[in-house]
PDB file of C-alpha atoms in Angstrom:
ATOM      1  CA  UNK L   1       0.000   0.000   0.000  1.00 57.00           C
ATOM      2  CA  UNK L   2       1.272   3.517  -0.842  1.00 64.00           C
ATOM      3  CA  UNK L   3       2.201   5.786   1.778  1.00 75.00           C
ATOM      4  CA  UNK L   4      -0.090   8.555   0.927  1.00 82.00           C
ATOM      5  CA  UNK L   5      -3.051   9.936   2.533  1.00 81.00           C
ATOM      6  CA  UNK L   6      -5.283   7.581   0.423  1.00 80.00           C
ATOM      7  CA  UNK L   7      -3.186   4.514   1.956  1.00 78.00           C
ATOM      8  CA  UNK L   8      -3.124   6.500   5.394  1.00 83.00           C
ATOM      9  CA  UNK L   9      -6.692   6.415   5.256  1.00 82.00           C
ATOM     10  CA  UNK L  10      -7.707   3.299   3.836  1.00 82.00           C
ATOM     11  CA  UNK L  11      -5.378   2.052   6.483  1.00 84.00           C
ATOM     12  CA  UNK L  12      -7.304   3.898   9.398  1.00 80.00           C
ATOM     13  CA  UNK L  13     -10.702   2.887   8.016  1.00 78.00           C
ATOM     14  CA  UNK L  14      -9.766  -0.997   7.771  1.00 80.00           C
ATOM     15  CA  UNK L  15      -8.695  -0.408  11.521  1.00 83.00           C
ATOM     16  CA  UNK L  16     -11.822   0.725  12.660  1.00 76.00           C
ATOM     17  CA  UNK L  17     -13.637  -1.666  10.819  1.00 70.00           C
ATOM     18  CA  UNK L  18     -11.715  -4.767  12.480  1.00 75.00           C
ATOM     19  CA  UNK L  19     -11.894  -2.451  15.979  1.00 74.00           C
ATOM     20  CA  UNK L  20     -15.626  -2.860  15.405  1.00 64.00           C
ATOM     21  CA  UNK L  21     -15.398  -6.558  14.231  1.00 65.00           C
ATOM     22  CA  UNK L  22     -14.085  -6.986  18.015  1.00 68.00           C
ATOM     23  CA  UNK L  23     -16.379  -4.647  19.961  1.00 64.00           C
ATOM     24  CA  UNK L  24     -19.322  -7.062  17.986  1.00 61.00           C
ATOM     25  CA  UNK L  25     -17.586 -10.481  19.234  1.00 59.00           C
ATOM     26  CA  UNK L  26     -17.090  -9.447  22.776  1.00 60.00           C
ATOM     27  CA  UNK L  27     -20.839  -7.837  23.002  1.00 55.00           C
ATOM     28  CA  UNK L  28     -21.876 -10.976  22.038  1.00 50.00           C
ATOM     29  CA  UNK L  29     -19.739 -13.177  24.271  1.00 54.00           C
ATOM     30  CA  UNK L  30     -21.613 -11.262  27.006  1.00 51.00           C
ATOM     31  CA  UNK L  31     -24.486 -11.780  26.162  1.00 48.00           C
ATOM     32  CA  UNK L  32     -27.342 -10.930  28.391  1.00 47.00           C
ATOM     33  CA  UNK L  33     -25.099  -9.661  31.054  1.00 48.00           C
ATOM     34  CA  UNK L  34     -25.831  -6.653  32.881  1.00 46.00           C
ATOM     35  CA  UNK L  35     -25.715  -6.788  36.887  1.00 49.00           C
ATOM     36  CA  UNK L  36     -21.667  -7.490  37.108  1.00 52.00           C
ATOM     37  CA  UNK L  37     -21.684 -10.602  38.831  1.00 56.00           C
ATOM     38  CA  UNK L  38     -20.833 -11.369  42.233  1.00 63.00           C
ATOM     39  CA  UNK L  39     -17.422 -11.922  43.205  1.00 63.00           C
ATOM     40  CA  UNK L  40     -16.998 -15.615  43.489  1.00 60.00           C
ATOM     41  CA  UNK L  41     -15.752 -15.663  46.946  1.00 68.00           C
ATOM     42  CA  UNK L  42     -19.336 -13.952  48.159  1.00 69.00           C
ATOM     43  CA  UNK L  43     -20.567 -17.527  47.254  1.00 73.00           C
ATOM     44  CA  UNK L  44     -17.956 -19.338  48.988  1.00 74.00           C
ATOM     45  CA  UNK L  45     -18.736 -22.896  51.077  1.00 78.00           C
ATOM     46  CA  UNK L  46     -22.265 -22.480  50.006  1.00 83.00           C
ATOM     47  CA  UNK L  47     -22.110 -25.294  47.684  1.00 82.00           C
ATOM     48  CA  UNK L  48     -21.498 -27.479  50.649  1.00 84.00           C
ATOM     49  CA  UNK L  49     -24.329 -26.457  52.731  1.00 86.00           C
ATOM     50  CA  UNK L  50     -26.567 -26.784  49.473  1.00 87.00           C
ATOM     51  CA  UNK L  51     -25.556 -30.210  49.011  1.00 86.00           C
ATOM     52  CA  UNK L  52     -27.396 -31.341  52.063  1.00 88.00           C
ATOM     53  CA  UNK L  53     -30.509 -30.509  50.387  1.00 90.00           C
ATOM     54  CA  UNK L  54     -32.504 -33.214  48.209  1.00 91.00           C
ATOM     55  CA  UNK L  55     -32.772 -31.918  44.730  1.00 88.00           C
ATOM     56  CA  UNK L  56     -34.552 -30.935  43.010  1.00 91.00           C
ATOM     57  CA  UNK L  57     -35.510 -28.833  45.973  1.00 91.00           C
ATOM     58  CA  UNK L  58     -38.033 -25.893  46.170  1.00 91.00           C
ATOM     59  CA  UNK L  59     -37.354 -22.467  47.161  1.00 91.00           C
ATOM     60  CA  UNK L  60     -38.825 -22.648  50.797  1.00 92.00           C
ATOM     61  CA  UNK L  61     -36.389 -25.929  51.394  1.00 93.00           C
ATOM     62  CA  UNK L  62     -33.562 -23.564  50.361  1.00 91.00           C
ATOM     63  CA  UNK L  63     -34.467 -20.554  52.472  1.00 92.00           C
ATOM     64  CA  UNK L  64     -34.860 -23.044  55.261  1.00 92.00           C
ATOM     65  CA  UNK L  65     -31.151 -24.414  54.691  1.00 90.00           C
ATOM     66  CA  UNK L  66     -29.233 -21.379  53.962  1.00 89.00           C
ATOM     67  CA  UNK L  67     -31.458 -18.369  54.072  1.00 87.00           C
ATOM     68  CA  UNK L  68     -29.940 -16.659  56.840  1.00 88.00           C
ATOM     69  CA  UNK L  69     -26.368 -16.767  55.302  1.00 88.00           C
ATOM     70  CA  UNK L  70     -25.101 -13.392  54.685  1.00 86.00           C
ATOM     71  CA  UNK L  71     -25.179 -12.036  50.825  1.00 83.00           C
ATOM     72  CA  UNK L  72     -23.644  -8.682  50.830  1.00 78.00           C
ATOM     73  CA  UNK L  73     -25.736  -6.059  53.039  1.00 81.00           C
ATOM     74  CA  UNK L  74     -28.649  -8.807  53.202  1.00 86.00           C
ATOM     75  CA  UNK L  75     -28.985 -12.529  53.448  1.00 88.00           C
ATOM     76  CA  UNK L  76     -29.769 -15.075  51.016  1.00 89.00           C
ATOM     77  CA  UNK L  77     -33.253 -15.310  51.743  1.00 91.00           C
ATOM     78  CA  UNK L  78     -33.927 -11.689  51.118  1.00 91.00           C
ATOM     79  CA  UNK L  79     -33.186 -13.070  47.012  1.00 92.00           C
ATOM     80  CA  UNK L  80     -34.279 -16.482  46.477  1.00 92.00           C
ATOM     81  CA  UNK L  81     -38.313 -17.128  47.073  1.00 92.00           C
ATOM     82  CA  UNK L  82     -40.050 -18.348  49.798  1.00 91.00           C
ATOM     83  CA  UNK L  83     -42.789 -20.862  47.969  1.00 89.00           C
ATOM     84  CA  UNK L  84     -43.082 -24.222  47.207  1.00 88.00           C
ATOM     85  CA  UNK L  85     -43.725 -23.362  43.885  1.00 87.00           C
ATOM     86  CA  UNK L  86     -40.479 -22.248  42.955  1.00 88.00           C
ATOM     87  CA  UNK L  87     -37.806 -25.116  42.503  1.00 89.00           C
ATOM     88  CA  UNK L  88     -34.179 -25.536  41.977  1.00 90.00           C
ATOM     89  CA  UNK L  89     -33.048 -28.524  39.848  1.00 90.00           C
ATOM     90  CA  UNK L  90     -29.312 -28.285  41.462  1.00 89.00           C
ATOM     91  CA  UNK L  91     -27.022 -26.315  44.212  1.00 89.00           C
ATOM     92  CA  UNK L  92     -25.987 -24.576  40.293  1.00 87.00           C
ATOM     93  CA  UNK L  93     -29.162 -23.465  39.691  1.00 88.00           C
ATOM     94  CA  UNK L  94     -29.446 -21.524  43.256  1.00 89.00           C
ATOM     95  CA  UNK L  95     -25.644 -19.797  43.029  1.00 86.00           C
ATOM     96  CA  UNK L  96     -26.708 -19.224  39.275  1.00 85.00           C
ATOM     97  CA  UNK L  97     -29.845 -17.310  40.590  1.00 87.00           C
ATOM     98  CA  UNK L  98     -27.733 -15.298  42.949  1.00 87.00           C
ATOM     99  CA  UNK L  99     -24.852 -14.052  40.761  1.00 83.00           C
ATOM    100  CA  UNK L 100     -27.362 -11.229  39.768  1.00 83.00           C
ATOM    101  CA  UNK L 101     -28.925 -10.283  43.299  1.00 86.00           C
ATOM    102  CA  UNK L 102     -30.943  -6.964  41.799  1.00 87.00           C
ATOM    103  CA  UNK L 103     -32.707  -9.013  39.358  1.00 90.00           C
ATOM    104  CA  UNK L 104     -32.828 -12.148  42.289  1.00 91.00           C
ATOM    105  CA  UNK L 105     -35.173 -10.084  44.836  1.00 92.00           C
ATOM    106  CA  UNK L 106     -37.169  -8.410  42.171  1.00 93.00           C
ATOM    107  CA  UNK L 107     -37.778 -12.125  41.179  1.00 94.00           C
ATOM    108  CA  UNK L 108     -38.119 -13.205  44.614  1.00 93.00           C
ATOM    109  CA  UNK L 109     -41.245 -10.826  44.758  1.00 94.00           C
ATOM    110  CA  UNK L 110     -42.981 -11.627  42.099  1.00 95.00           C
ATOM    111  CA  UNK L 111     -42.793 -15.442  42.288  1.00 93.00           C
ATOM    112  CA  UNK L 112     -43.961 -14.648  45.921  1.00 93.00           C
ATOM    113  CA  UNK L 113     -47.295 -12.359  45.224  1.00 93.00           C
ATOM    114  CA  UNK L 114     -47.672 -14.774  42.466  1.00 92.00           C
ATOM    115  CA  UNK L 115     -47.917 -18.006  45.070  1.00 90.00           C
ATOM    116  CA  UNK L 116     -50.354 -15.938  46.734  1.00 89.00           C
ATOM    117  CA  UNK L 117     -52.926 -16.289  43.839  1.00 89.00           C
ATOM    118  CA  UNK L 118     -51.974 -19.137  42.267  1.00 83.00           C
ATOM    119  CA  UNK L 119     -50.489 -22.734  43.275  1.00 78.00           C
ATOM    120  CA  UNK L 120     -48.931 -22.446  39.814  1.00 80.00           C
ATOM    121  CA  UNK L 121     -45.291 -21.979  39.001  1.00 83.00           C
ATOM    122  CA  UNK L 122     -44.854 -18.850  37.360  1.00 85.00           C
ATOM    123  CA  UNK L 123     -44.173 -20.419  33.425  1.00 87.00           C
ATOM    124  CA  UNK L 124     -40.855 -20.192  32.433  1.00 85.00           C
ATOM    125  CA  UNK L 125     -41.756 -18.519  29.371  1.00 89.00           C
ATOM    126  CA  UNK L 126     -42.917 -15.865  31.483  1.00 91.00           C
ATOM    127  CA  UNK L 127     -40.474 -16.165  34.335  1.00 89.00           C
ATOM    128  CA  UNK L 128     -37.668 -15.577  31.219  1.00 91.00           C
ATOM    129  CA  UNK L 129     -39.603 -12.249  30.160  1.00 93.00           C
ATOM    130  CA  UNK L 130     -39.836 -11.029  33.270  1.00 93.00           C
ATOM    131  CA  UNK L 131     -36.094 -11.241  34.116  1.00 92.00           C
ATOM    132  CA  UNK L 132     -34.962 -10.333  30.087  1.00 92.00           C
ATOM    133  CA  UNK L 133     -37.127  -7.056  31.015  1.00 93.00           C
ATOM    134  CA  UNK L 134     -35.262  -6.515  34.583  1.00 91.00           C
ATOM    135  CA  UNK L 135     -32.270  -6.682  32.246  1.00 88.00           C
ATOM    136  CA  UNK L 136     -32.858  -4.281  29.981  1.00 89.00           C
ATOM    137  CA  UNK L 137     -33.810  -1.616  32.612  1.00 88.00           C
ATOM    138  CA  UNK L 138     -30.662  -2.549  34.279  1.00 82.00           C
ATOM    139  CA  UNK L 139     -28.578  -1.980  31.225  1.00 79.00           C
ATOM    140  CA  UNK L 140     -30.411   1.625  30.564  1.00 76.00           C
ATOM    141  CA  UNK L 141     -27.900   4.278  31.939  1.00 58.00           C
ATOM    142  CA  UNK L 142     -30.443   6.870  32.281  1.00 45.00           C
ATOM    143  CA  UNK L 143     -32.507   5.326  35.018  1.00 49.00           C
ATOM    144  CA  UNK L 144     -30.947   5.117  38.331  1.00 56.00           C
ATOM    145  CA  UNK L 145     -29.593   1.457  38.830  1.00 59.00           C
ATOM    146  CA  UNK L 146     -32.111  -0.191  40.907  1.00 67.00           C
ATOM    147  CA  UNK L 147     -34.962   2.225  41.318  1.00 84.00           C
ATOM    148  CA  UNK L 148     -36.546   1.597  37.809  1.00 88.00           C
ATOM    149  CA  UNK L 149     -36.110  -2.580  38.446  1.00 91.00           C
ATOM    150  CA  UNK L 150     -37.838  -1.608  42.002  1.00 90.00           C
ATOM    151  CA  UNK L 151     -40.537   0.338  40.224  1.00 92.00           C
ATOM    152  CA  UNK L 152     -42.072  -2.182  37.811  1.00 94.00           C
ATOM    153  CA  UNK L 153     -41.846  -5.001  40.397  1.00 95.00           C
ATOM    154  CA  UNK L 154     -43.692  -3.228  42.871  1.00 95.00           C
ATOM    155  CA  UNK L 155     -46.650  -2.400  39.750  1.00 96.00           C
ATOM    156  CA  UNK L 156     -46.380  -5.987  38.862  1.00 95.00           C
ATOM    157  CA  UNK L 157     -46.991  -6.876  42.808  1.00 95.00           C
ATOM    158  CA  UNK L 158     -50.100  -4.207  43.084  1.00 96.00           C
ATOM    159  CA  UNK L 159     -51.509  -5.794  39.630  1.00 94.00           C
ATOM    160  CA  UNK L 160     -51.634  -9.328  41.169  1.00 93.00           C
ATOM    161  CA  UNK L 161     -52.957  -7.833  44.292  1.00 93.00           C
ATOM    162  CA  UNK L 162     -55.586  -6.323  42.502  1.00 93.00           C
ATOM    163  CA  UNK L 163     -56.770  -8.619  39.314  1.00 92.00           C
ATOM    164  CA  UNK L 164     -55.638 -11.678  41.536  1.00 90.00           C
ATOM    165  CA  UNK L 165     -53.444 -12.890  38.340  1.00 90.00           C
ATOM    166  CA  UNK L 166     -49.543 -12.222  37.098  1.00 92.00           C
ATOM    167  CA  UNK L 167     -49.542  -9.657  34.666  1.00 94.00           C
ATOM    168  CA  UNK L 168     -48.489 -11.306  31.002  1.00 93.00           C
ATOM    169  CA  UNK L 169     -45.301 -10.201  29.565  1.00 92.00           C
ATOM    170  CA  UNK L 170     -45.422  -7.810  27.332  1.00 93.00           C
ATOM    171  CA  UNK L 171     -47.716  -5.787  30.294  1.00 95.00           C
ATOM    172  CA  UNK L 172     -44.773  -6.055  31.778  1.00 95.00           C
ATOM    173  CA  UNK L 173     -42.648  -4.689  29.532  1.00 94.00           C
ATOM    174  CA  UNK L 174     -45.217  -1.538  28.742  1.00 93.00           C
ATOM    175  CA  UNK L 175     -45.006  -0.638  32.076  1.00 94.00           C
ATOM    176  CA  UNK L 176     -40.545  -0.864  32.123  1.00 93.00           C
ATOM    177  CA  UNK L 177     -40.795   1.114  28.993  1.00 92.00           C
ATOM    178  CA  UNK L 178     -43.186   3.848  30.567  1.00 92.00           C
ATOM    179  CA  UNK L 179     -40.632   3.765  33.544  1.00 91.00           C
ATOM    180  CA  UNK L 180     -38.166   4.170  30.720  1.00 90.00           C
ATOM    181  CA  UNK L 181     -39.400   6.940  29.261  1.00 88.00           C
ATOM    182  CA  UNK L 182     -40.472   8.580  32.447  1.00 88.00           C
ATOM    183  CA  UNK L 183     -36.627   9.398  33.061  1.00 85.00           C
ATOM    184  CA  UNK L 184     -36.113  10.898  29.864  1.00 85.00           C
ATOM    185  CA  UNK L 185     -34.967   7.201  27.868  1.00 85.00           C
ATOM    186  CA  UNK L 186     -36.180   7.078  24.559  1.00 85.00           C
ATOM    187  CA  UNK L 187     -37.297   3.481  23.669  1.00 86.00           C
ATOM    188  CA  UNK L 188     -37.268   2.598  20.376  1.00 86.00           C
ATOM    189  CA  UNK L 189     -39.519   0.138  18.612  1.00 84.00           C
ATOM    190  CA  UNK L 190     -36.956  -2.143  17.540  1.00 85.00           C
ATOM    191  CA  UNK L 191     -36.456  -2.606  21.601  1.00 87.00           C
ATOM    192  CA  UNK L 192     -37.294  -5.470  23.661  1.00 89.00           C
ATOM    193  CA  UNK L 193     -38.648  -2.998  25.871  1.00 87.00           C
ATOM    194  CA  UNK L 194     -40.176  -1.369  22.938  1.00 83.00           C
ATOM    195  CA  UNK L 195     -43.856  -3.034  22.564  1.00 73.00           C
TER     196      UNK L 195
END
């Protein structure tokens, strides 16, 4: 290649486009990940304590076992759901649940209001929507970290109070878009938060 400003730039332009190439690939190595996770050592000898449990175990049997084992500021029971309706096919599935703690208790009280109407598991269909929308608003920069997560649980707790059923999914995300919006985030159509 010549070394003139045509090369120069040609040069800088292929540059950007492989910088971009690699900003792609690690995006999508992520994933879904928003919350960072929890430092591994926060979950430390828990595994052993799980393993006294019969699994598949539900989430009242794990409350009961480990609940009152310190996670951060709080305790293990204050993420993981109360109910016999909620189970946990392995001591993985529980630390897998609380790597992500802010998405964990918003979980926890939904599952929980929805016990109180229903001796249903919440579907996982549903379940996955719920916590794909607790996501998002945890990725938005514009709405405080945990206040906008806080917010749509709490209307998706009054709605089961009130209509006695779990609001479907894509209520759900309405609402975490109005939330959205409310602080000045533009949601876009093309959104999962965009219904």
């Amino acid at each position: 290649m010549a070394d003139n400003k045509d090369g120069r730039d040609k040069q800088a332009d292929d540059e950007r486009r492989r910088q971009r190439k690699r900003d792609i690939v690690a995006e999508l190595e992520r994933g879904d990940e928003t919350e960072p996770p929890l430092e591994p050592e926060a979950l430390d000898g828990l595994e052993p304590e799980l393993e006294t449990l019969t699994f598949p175990a539900t989430g009242a049997d794990v409350v009961d076992a480990v609940g009152d084992r310190p996670l951060g500021p709080a305790t293990i029971a204050d993420f993981l759901p109360e109910t016999d309706t909620e189970t946990f096919e392995d001591p993985e599935a529980v630390q897998l649940r609380l790597q992500r703690p802010t998405i964990a208790g918003a979980m926890k009280r939904v599952i929980e209001a929805n016990a109180t109407v229903s001796n249903d598991r919440l579907p996982d269909s549903q379940r996955e929507a719920y916590e794909r929308t607790f996501r998002e608003l945890r990725d938005i920069d514009a709405v405080d970290e945990d206040e906008a997560i806080g917010t749509v649980a709490d209307w998706a707790v009054e709605q089961i109070d009130e209509k006695g059923k779990t609001p479907g999914s894509r209520a759900v995300r309405r609402q975490a878009a109005k939330v959205c919006r409310a602080n000045g985030y533009e949601v876009r159509n093309d959104e999962w938060l965009g219904v």
